[in-house]
């Protein structure tokens, strides 16, 4: 990652940590205060618009979380009826892969 993007990211994190709205003007103000002059003029606005309406602190707390995890399965009979077709599909997949092994050649032959 180049230094221009890092500067915008750090400025955005500073603003978020101080509970200040992240805007392009405020990012530029931080750059001027710290003596940063090498950032392209469009980058602060780009980062500000990307983070608009986002809770940056919450995003940081959920970095390693399971954002894409499936919801918990419902308990009771519905769970058992859904599990049965999945087991049958797994058996079908296994039998198909076993039939591929019987073709007389392998991956490393």
Tab-separated table of C-alpha atoms in Angstrom, residues 20-60:
chain	number	residue	atom	x	y	z
A	20	UNK	CA	-15.521	13.542	14.538
A	21	UNK	CA	-17.364	13.162	11.229
A	22	UNK	CA	-15.001	12.013	8.500
A	23	UNK	CA	-15.038	14.547	5.673
A	24	UNK	CA	-12.570	15.361	2.950
A	25	UNK	CA	-11.982	18.831	4.388
A	26	UNK	CA	-11.158	17.456	7.839
A	27	UNK	CA	-8.742	14.918	6.364
A	28	UNK	CA	-7.002	17.730	4.448
A	29	UNK	CA	-6.874	19.798	7.650
A	30	UNK	CA	-5.097	16.928	9.399
A	31	UNK	CA	-2.658	16.701	6.494
A	32	UNK	CA	-1.850	20.407	6.711
A	33	UNK	CA	-1.393	20.207	10.481
A	34	UNK	CA	1.022	17.305	10.161
A	35	UNK	CA	2.906	18.672	7.154
A	36	UNK	CA	1.716	16.073	4.654
A	37	UNK	CA	1.656	17.493	1.131
A	38	UNK	CA	2.149	14.463	-1.104
A	39	UNK	CA	-1.463	13.224	-1.245
A	40	UNK	CA	-3.446	13.550	-4.460
A	41	UNK	CA	-6.330	16.018	-4.009
A	42	UNK	CA	-9.069	13.494	-4.834
A	43	UNK	CA	-8.088	10.893	-2.205
A	44	UNK	CA	-9.435	12.603	0.965
A	45	UNK	CA	-12.869	13.011	-0.629
A	46	UNK	CA	-12.787	9.429	-1.879
A	47	UNK	CA	-12.074	8.056	1.580
A	48	UNK	CA	-14.616	10.399	3.175
A	49	UNK	CA	-17.365	9.262	0.791
A	50	UNK	CA	-16.449	5.597	1.288
A	51	UNK	CA	-16.725	5.950	5.067
A	52	UNK	CA	-19.783	8.218	5.070
A	53	UNK	CA	-22.406	6.837	7.419
A	54	UNK	CA	-20.162	3.981	8.572
A	55	UNK	CA	-19.199	3.361	12.175
A	56	UNK	CA	-15.434	2.980	11.761
A	57	UNK	CA	-14.931	1.817	15.335
A	58	UNK	CA	-17.492	-0.944	14.838
A	59	UNK	CA	-15.822	-1.957	11.569
A	60	UNK	CA	-12.494	-2.287	13.368
